[in-house]
């Protein structure tokens, strides 16, 4: 049984509810026709030229991304801008685009649960959440207290990264807070959670100073590197859900280049 875009949107909305998204975010169907039949779904972190090219070659009907394909308001829809140009190309090829962003960060089994799992954190709880929500990030403890360099090596190996940036505050690593992507806004929440170590991406020099001042180890495992692992997980969960409901759509995962390469 083929699934329509609108039916897939409904299922994604159940798996990764839009109400978990931050209010500044733009999640859900970004481009596409409700009644289009979907045979092939391509999951990716980003809606990029390389992902659209793969979607095209794989005859994908919809691309499901983490980062919203449309985020800032668009006042011209032309190919003079690379982003609207890509959207135009997708529209021309009748490839829909759906995005689950901060709702995928927060949701159980999302970006930060996948990270916490990969790092083998135990007694995992949410942090940096509003009211009753679990929170965007996750905090948990390592089975054994670790040296920060040993822990950094573990991160490199599980996230398949050549480099991570370490800002040691002189504390052994035991209670670890994680927030995939760009999590420096939540540094204080990480401190409040009692973590001795915070793993996130997009760390700037003054962020490092801030962390040092607050006596928390900081590890920048890159924005992309901390978020890529969720794509496979989402694809697996989506494929399982679709087959359970009798849909035959294939779920594929895009190959994405590490954008920031340290040489
Ligand atoms: Zn991100």
XYZ file of C-alpha atoms and ligand atoms in Angstrom:
264
model
C 0.000 0.000 0.000
C 1.393 3.364 -0.986
C 1.334 6.205 1.470
C 0.349 9.761 0.614
C 2.371 12.766 1.741
C -0.444 13.851 4.062
C -0.550 10.400 5.684
C 3.209 10.421 6.166
C 2.929 13.897 7.705
C 0.385 12.523 10.171
C 2.632 9.596 11.140
C 5.701 11.833 11.522
C 3.591 14.152 13.666
C 2.764 11.225 15.956
C 6.374 10.048 16.140
C 7.890 13.518 16.579
C 5.093 15.820 17.809
C 5.262 19.449 16.652
C 4.262 20.598 20.145
C 7.748 19.610 21.334
C 9.313 22.181 18.988
C 10.526 25.554 20.283
C 8.125 28.335 19.341
C 10.685 30.062 17.072
C 11.092 26.900 15.039
C 9.561 25.929 11.698
C 8.762 22.230 11.610
C 6.501 20.008 9.531
C 5.864 19.842 5.791
C 7.994 22.535 4.179
C 7.283 21.839 0.521
C 5.064 19.458 -1.376
C 1.635 18.217 -2.346
C -0.593 16.521 0.224
C -1.969 13.972 -2.226
C 1.347 12.862 -3.689
C 2.078 9.141 -3.409
C 5.288 8.295 -1.589
C 7.315 5.225 -2.569
C 10.756 6.342 -1.470
C 11.634 8.490 1.572
C 15.146 9.913 1.971
C 16.179 10.889 5.517
C 18.947 13.465 5.974
C 20.273 16.001 8.424
C 20.011 18.834 5.923
C 18.181 19.859 2.801
C 21.296 20.521 0.706
C 22.402 20.262 -2.911
C 24.055 16.889 -2.277
C 20.957 15.517 -0.558
C 18.626 16.784 -3.284
C 20.925 15.213 -5.895
C 20.729 11.855 -4.084
C 16.958 12.194 -3.714
C 16.731 12.735 -7.414
C 18.914 9.726 -8.269
C 17.099 7.472 -5.807
C 13.700 8.629 -7.101
C 12.745 9.775 -3.636
C 9.331 11.377 -3.297
C 10.052 13.145 -0.048
C 13.125 14.224 1.904
C 12.795 14.147 5.695
C 15.351 16.432 7.345
C 16.318 17.574 10.817
C 17.192 21.157 9.954
C 14.225 23.053 8.507
C 14.438 23.539 4.736
C 12.670 26.858 5.290
C 13.620 28.761 8.402
C 13.835 32.521 7.862
C 11.002 34.261 6.082
C 11.301 34.173 2.317
C 10.492 37.336 0.364
C 11.655 36.240 -3.072
C 11.362 32.750 -4.422
C 14.030 32.672 -7.111
C 17.170 30.783 -8.058
C 19.282 33.851 -7.259
C 19.429 32.549 -3.690
C 20.865 29.042 -3.252
C 18.267 27.965 -0.746
C 15.154 29.041 -2.620
C 16.922 27.780 -5.745
C 17.124 24.306 -4.200
C 13.502 24.481 -3.100
C 12.499 25.468 -6.645
C 14.449 22.505 -7.994
C 12.761 20.155 -5.506
C 9.362 21.565 -6.444
C 10.147 21.108 -10.142
C 11.096 17.478 -9.491
C 8.006 16.995 -7.315
C 10.111 16.049 -4.291
C 8.442 17.064 -1.027
C 10.392 18.171 2.052
C 9.460 17.575 5.693
C 11.499 18.762 8.676
C 11.531 17.788 12.361
C 13.941 20.072 14.192
C 13.810 21.008 17.889
C 10.950 18.536 18.323
C 13.400 15.823 17.208
C 15.957 17.156 19.719
C 13.493 16.794 22.598
C 11.494 13.709 21.705
C 12.239 10.354 23.334
C 14.566 8.495 20.974
C 15.554 11.758 19.272
C 18.875 13.572 18.764
C 19.851 13.716 22.415
C 18.674 10.263 23.451
C 20.673 8.830 20.561
C 23.726 10.802 21.742
C 23.250 9.726 25.363
C 22.969 6.109 24.198
C 26.079 6.262 22.049
C 28.028 7.684 25.002
C 26.565 4.929 27.194
C 25.129 7.319 29.740
C 23.011 5.768 32.465
C 20.088 7.103 34.518
C 19.418 9.523 31.696
C 17.125 12.471 32.378
C 16.099 15.532 30.420
C 17.453 18.995 31.093
C 16.858 22.469 29.653
C 13.135 22.018 29.374
C 10.183 24.251 29.975
C 7.340 23.314 32.348
C 6.459 19.636 32.272
C 8.479 18.756 29.185
C 11.418 16.426 29.376
C 13.804 19.021 28.071
C 15.897 19.377 24.972
C 19.152 17.967 26.360
C 19.954 14.819 28.290
C 22.095 14.250 31.339
C 23.334 10.950 32.698
C 26.271 9.254 34.358
C 29.095 7.133 33.020
C 29.479 3.648 34.445
C 33.042 4.547 35.359
C 34.594 7.906 36.055
C 36.785 8.845 33.132
C 39.651 11.135 32.292
C 38.524 13.879 29.904
C 40.954 12.840 27.165
C 39.837 9.226 27.356
C 36.224 10.375 27.183
C 37.052 12.623 24.213
C 38.513 9.581 22.415
C 35.323 7.670 23.082
C 33.277 10.521 21.589
C 35.486 10.550 18.491
C 35.082 6.849 18.037
C 31.295 6.634 18.495
C 30.599 9.759 16.438
C 33.234 8.808 13.825
C 35.025 12.145 14.148
C 38.721 12.804 13.582
C 38.785 15.683 16.046
C 36.833 17.128 18.928
C 37.651 20.308 20.829
C 38.199 19.897 24.552
C 38.019 22.634 27.200
C 39.074 20.869 30.421
C 37.921 22.471 33.652
C 40.018 20.045 35.685
C 37.192 17.748 36.734
C 37.037 14.000 36.117
C 34.180 13.015 33.785
C 31.274 11.283 35.483
C 28.001 13.155 35.038
C 27.645 14.217 31.428
C 25.132 16.603 29.833
C 24.622 16.380 26.085
C 22.909 18.679 23.636
C 23.442 17.927 19.950
C 23.842 20.793 17.521
C 24.284 24.250 18.965
C 23.755 23.956 22.708
C 25.733 26.780 24.301
C 22.507 28.604 25.226
C 21.921 25.766 27.680
C 25.290 25.911 29.457
C 23.693 27.187 32.669
C 21.092 24.423 32.554
C 23.898 21.888 32.121
C 25.657 23.357 35.177
C 22.393 23.301 37.162
C 21.828 19.660 36.230
C 24.973 18.848 38.210
C 26.965 17.729 35.176
C 30.757 17.971 35.358
C 31.028 17.747 31.574
C 28.954 19.205 28.739
C 29.057 17.830 25.195
C 27.640 19.998 22.430
C 28.657 21.757 19.186
C 29.316 25.270 17.884
C 31.500 26.317 20.822
C 33.157 29.727 20.475
C 36.131 31.145 22.384
C 33.998 33.128 24.828
C 31.787 30.085 25.402
C 34.921 28.219 26.445
C 35.801 31.005 28.904
C 32.280 30.870 30.280
C 32.453 27.095 30.833
C 35.864 27.331 32.459
C 34.585 30.061 34.779
C 31.696 27.819 35.776
C 33.999 24.816 36.370
C 32.374 22.526 33.827
C 34.381 20.584 31.234
C 33.236 21.402 27.727
C 33.593 19.243 24.641
C 32.721 20.509 21.174
C 31.978 17.431 19.096
C 30.720 19.651 16.234
C 27.191 20.621 15.316
C 26.924 18.132 12.466
C 28.796 15.328 14.214
C 26.498 15.350 17.239
C 23.354 15.339 15.104
C 24.137 12.951 12.253
C 23.535 9.778 14.335
C 19.840 10.563 14.781
C 19.206 10.291 11.043
C 19.751 6.523 10.948
C 17.699 6.064 14.097
C 14.808 8.103 12.704
C 14.935 6.180 9.418
C 14.830 2.842 11.281
C 11.926 3.918 13.468
C 10.006 5.325 10.517
C 10.563 2.174 8.431
C 9.322 0.010 11.302
C 6.243 2.148 11.846
C 5.368 2.210 8.130
C 5.717 -1.552 7.717
C 3.603 -2.144 10.840
C 0.853 -0.069 9.264
C 1.111 -1.974 5.999
C 2.787 0.726 3.941
C 5.397 -0.344 1.424
C 7.417 2.894 1.169
C 11.190 2.434 1.306
C 13.121 4.541 3.829
C 16.688 5.454 2.815
C 19.427 7.480 4.491
C 21.400 10.142 2.619
C 25.197 10.250 2.632
C 26.209 13.670 3.921
C 29.655 15.259 3.815
C 31.166 16.597 7.035
C 30.997 20.272 6.234
C 33.636 21.576 8.641
C 36.764 19.534 8.021
C 39.745 19.915 10.273
C 42.958 19.303 8.327
Zn 21.340 21.391 14.328
